[in-house]
Amino acid sequence: DTGVSQDPRHKITKRGQNVTFRCDPISEHNRLYWYRQTLGQGPEFLTYFQNEAQLEKSRLLSDRFSAERPKGSFSTLEIQRTEQGDSAMYLCASSLLKRGSSDTQYFGPGTRLTVL
Amino acid sequence: QQQVKQSPQSLIVQKGGISIINCAYENTAFDYFPWYQQFPGKGPALLIAIRPDVSEKKEGRFTISFNKSAKQFSLHIMDSQPGDSATYFCAAKKWDTDKLIFGTGTRLQVFP
């Protein structure tokens, strides 16, 4: 399968713990995105990268959230000192920038986080 | 503030019928309007997308109708099938960013 993959698929943690999620984009896709989706809502943008550069970060994103894409391939999203309100599905997507446009974003299956 | 408003929240259609989902937006800087389909436990998958320079785009049983003056766009699913039962999201993106702004979703159920 050559789609976007995410690991783990499910994570249960206690409030106050740190968690880290990994995303592997479609091979050769140079843009990578993180979204968060809560039950009954549409995905909400968190941040995105072009290669290893973080181009945009949501103003809603707390300082407890950090994302990296160190070698321009896979990305990690870390949440420090988790809170119950962080419980959500974390979605990763990737796209290929070409001719100044990279419209189609391909989503992975997501990581479901439950904070107890 | 919801930048992309989607309706209805849920929709029940009989097999073979037409499913219609509507979205409205305010920001005239939006220049890309995709529709995504999401099954339970899966990530969203792109169905069809349109840019404001055309009023309609059709791919198989799926059609987007776009009304630039009204700032509205809609998804039509012809000959709806039980396999179409899923949640559908409209979205929009401005020309100067790759950030997708999603609607709140429509849960479609197609009964045989």
Coordinates of C-alpha atoms in Angstrom, one line a residue:
Chain A
D1 CA 0.0 0.0 0.0
T2 CA 1.5 3.3 -1.0
G3 CA -1.0 5.7 0.8
V4 CA -0.4 7.9 3.8
S5 CA 0.3 5.8 6.9
Q6 CA 0.0 6.8 10.5
D7 CA 1.2 5.2 13.7
P8 CA -0.2 4.3 16.2
R9 CA -3.8 3.9 15.1
H10 CA -5.0 4.3 18.6
K11 CA -3.5 5.8 21.7
I12 CA -4.9 5.9 25.2
T13 CA -3.0 8.0 27.7
K14 CA -3.5 9.6 31.1
R15 CA -3.9 13.3 31.5
G16 CA -0.5 15.0 31.9
Q17 CA 1.4 12.5 29.8
N18 CA 3.2 13.3 26.6
V19 CA 2.3 11.5 23.3
T20 CA 4.0 11.4 19.9
F21 CA 2.4 10.4 16.6
R22 CA 4.1 9.5 13.4
C23 CA 3.0 10.1 9.8
D24 CA 4.6 8.7 6.7
P25 CA 3.4 10.5 3.6
I26 CA 3.0 9.2 0.0
S27 CA 6.4 8.7 -1.4
E28 CA 7.8 11.9 -3.1
H29 CA 5.0 14.1 -1.7
N30 CA 6.7 17.3 -0.6
R31 CA 3.8 18.7 1.4
L32 CA 2.5 17.2 4.7
Y33 CA -0.4 18.4 6.8
W34 CA -1.8 17.7 10.2
Y35 CA -5.5 18.1 11.1
R36 CA -7.5 17.3 14.2
Q37 CA -11.0 15.9 14.0
T38 CA -13.4 15.7 16.9
L39 CA -16.6 13.6 16.9
G40 CA -19.3 15.0 14.6
Q41 CA -17.0 17.7 13.2
G42 CA -15.0 18.3 10.1
P43 CA -11.2 18.2 10.2
E44 CA -9.5 21.3 11.7
F45 CA -6.2 22.4 10.3
L46 CA -3.2 22.3 12.7
T47 CA -0.1 22.8 10.6
Y48 CA 1.7 22.0 7.3
F49 CA 5.2 21.5 5.9
Q50 CA 6.9 21.8 2.6
N51 CA 9.8 19.5 2.8
E52 CA 11.3 20.1 6.2
A53 CA 10.0 23.7 6.5
Q54 CA 6.9 24.4 8.6
L55 CA 5.0 26.9 6.5
E56 CA 1.9 27.6 8.5
K57 CA 0.6 26.8 12.0
S58 CA -2.9 27.3 13.3
R59 CA -3.3 30.1 15.8
L60 CA -5.5 27.7 17.7
L61 CA -2.6 25.4 18.3
S62 CA -1.4 25.5 21.9
D63 CA 2.3 25.7 22.8
R64 CA 1.9 22.1 24.0
F65 CA 1.7 20.9 20.4
S66 CA 4.8 20.6 18.3
A67 CA 5.3 19.1 14.9
E68 CA 8.5 18.3 13.0
R69 CA 9.5 16.9 9.6
P70 CA 13.3 16.7 10.1
K71 CA 14.3 15.2 6.8
G72 CA 11.4 16.2 4.7
S73 CA 9.9 12.7 4.7
F74 CA 8.0 11.4 7.7
S75 CA 6.6 13.8 10.4
T76 CA 5.9 13.6 14.1
L77 CA 3.3 15.4 16.1
E78 CA 4.0 15.7 19.8
I79 CA 1.5 16.7 22.5
Q80 CA 2.9 17.6 25.9
R81 CA 1.0 17.5 29.1
T82 CA -2.1 16.1 27.5
E83 CA -5.5 17.3 28.5
Q84 CA -8.9 15.6 28.2
G85 CA -9.8 18.2 25.5
D86 CA -7.0 16.8 23.3
S87 CA -9.0 13.6 22.8
A88 CA -9.6 13.5 19.0
M89 CA -8.6 11.9 15.8
Y90 CA -5.3 13.3 14.5
L91 CA -5.2 13.1 10.7
C92 CA -2.2 13.4 8.5
A93 CA -2.3 14.2 4.8
S94 CA 0.2 14.8 2.0
S95 CA 0.3 16.3 -1.4
L96 CA 2.6 17.0 -4.3
L97 CA 3.5 20.6 -5.1
K98 CA 3.6 21.2 -8.8
R99 CA 3.2 24.2 -11.1
G100 CA 2.6 26.4 -8.0
S101 CA -0.4 24.4 -6.9
S102 CA -0.8 21.3 -4.7
D103 CA -4.5 20.9 -4.4
T104 CA -5.3 17.3 -3.7
Q105 CA -4.5 16.3 -0.2
Y106 CA -4.5 12.6 0.5
F107 CA -5.4 11.6 4.0
G108 CA -4.2 8.8 6.2
P109 CA -6.4 6.7 8.5
G110 CA -5.7 8.8 11.5
T111 CA -4.5 8.3 15.1
R112 CA -7.3 8.2 17.6
L113 CA -6.2 9.7 20.9
T114 CA -8.1 9.2 24.2
V115 CA -7.0 11.1 27.2
L116 CA -8.3 9.7 30.5
Chain B
Q1 CA -17.0 31.6 13.2
Q2 CA -17.8 28.9 10.7
Q3 CA -16.2 29.9 7.4
V4 CA -17.9 27.1 5.4
K5 CA -21.5 26.3 6.3
Q6 CA -22.8 22.9 5.4
S7 CA -26.3 21.5 5.3
P8 CA -28.1 19.3 6.0
Q9 CA -26.5 17.6 9.0
S10 CA -28.0 14.3 8.0
L11 CA -29.7 12.9 4.9
I12 CA -31.7 9.8 4.3
V13 CA -32.2 8.7 0.7
Q14 CA -33.7 5.7 -1.0
K15 CA -31.5 3.6 -3.3
G16 CA -31.6 5.1 -6.8
G17 CA -32.5 8.6 -5.6
I18 CA -30.5 11.8 -5.7
S19 CA -28.6 13.0 -2.7
I20 CA -27.9 16.8 -2.5
I21 CA -25.6 18.4 0.0
N22 CA -25.1 22.2 0.1
C23 CA -22.3 24.4 1.3
A24 CA -22.0 28.2 1.6
Y25 CA -19.0 30.4 2.1
E26 CA -18.2 34.1 2.8
N27 CA -14.6 34.6 1.9
T28 CA -14.2 35.5 -1.8
A29 CA -10.5 34.6 -1.6
F30 CA -11.4 30.9 -1.6
D31 CA -10.5 29.5 -5.0
Y32 CA -10.6 25.7 -4.5
F33 CA -13.6 23.7 -3.3
P34 CA -13.2 20.0 -2.8
W35 CA -15.7 17.4 -1.5
Y36 CA -14.4 14.6 0.7
Q37 CA -16.1 11.3 1.7
Q38 CA -15.3 9.6 5.0
F39 CA -16.3 6.2 6.2
P40 CA -16.2 5.3 9.9
G41 CA -12.7 4.7 11.2
K42 CA -11.1 6.0 8.0
G43 CA -9.5 9.2 6.8
P44 CA -11.4 11.5 4.4
A45 CA -10.9 10.7 0.7
L46 CA -11.2 13.2 -2.1
L47 CA -14.3 12.7 -4.2
I48 CA -14.4 15.7 -6.6
A49 CA -13.2 19.3 -6.6
I50 CA -14.0 22.5 -8.5
R51 CA -12.5 25.9 -9.0
P52 CA -14.7 29.1 -9.4
D53 CA -14.0 29.5 -13.1
V54 CA -16.5 26.7 -13.9
S55 CA -20.1 26.3 -12.8
E56 CA -20.4 22.6 -12.9
K57 CA -18.1 19.5 -12.8
K58 CA -19.2 15.9 -13.2
E59 CA -17.3 12.7 -12.4
G60 CA -19.4 9.6 -12.8
R61 CA -22.4 9.8 -10.5
F62 CA -21.0 12.8 -8.6
T63 CA -21.6 16.4 -9.7
I64 CA -20.5 19.7 -8.1
S65 CA -22.6 22.7 -8.9
F66 CA -21.0 26.1 -8.2
N67 CA -22.7 29.5 -7.9
K68 CA -20.0 32.1 -7.5
S69 CA -22.4 35.1 -7.1
A70 CA -24.3 33.3 -4.4
K71 CA -21.1 31.9 -2.8
Q72 CA -22.6 28.5 -2.7
F73 CA -21.7 25.1 -4.0
S74 CA -23.4 21.7 -3.8
L75 CA -22.7 18.0 -4.3
H76 CA -25.2 15.9 -6.2
I77 CA -25.0 12.1 -6.0
M78 CA -27.1 10.5 -8.7
D79 CA -28.5 7.0 -8.5
S80 CA -27.4 6.8 -4.8
Q81 CA -26.3 3.4 -3.6
P82 CA -26.1 1.9 -0.1
G83 CA -22.3 1.9 -0.5
D84 CA -22.5 5.7 -0.7
S85 CA -23.6 5.7 3.0
A86 CA -20.8 7.8 4.6
T87 CA -20.1 11.3 5.9
Y88 CA -19.5 14.0 3.3
F89 CA -17.5 17.1 3.9
C90 CA -17.2 20.2 1.8
A91 CA -14.1 22.3 2.1
A92 CA -12.5 25.4 0.8
K93 CA -9.0 26.8 0.4
K94 CA -7.6 30.3 -0.4
W95 CA -5.2 30.9 -3.2
D96 CA -2.3 31.8 -0.9
T97 CA -2.4 28.8 1.5
D98 CA -2.8 25.0 1.5
K99 CA -5.0 25.1 4.6
L100 CA -8.3 23.3 3.9
I101 CA -11.3 24.7 5.8
F102 CA -13.9 22.0 6.2
G103 CA -17.7 22.2 6.7
T104 CA -19.3 20.3 9.6
G105 CA -20.2 17.3 7.6
T106 CA -23.4 15.5 6.3
R107 CA -24.1 12.0 7.3
L108 CA -25.7 10.3 4.3
Q109 CA -27.7 7.0 4.7
V110 CA -28.9 5.3 1.6
F111 CA -31.5 2.6 2.2
P112 CA -32.2 -0.3 -0.3

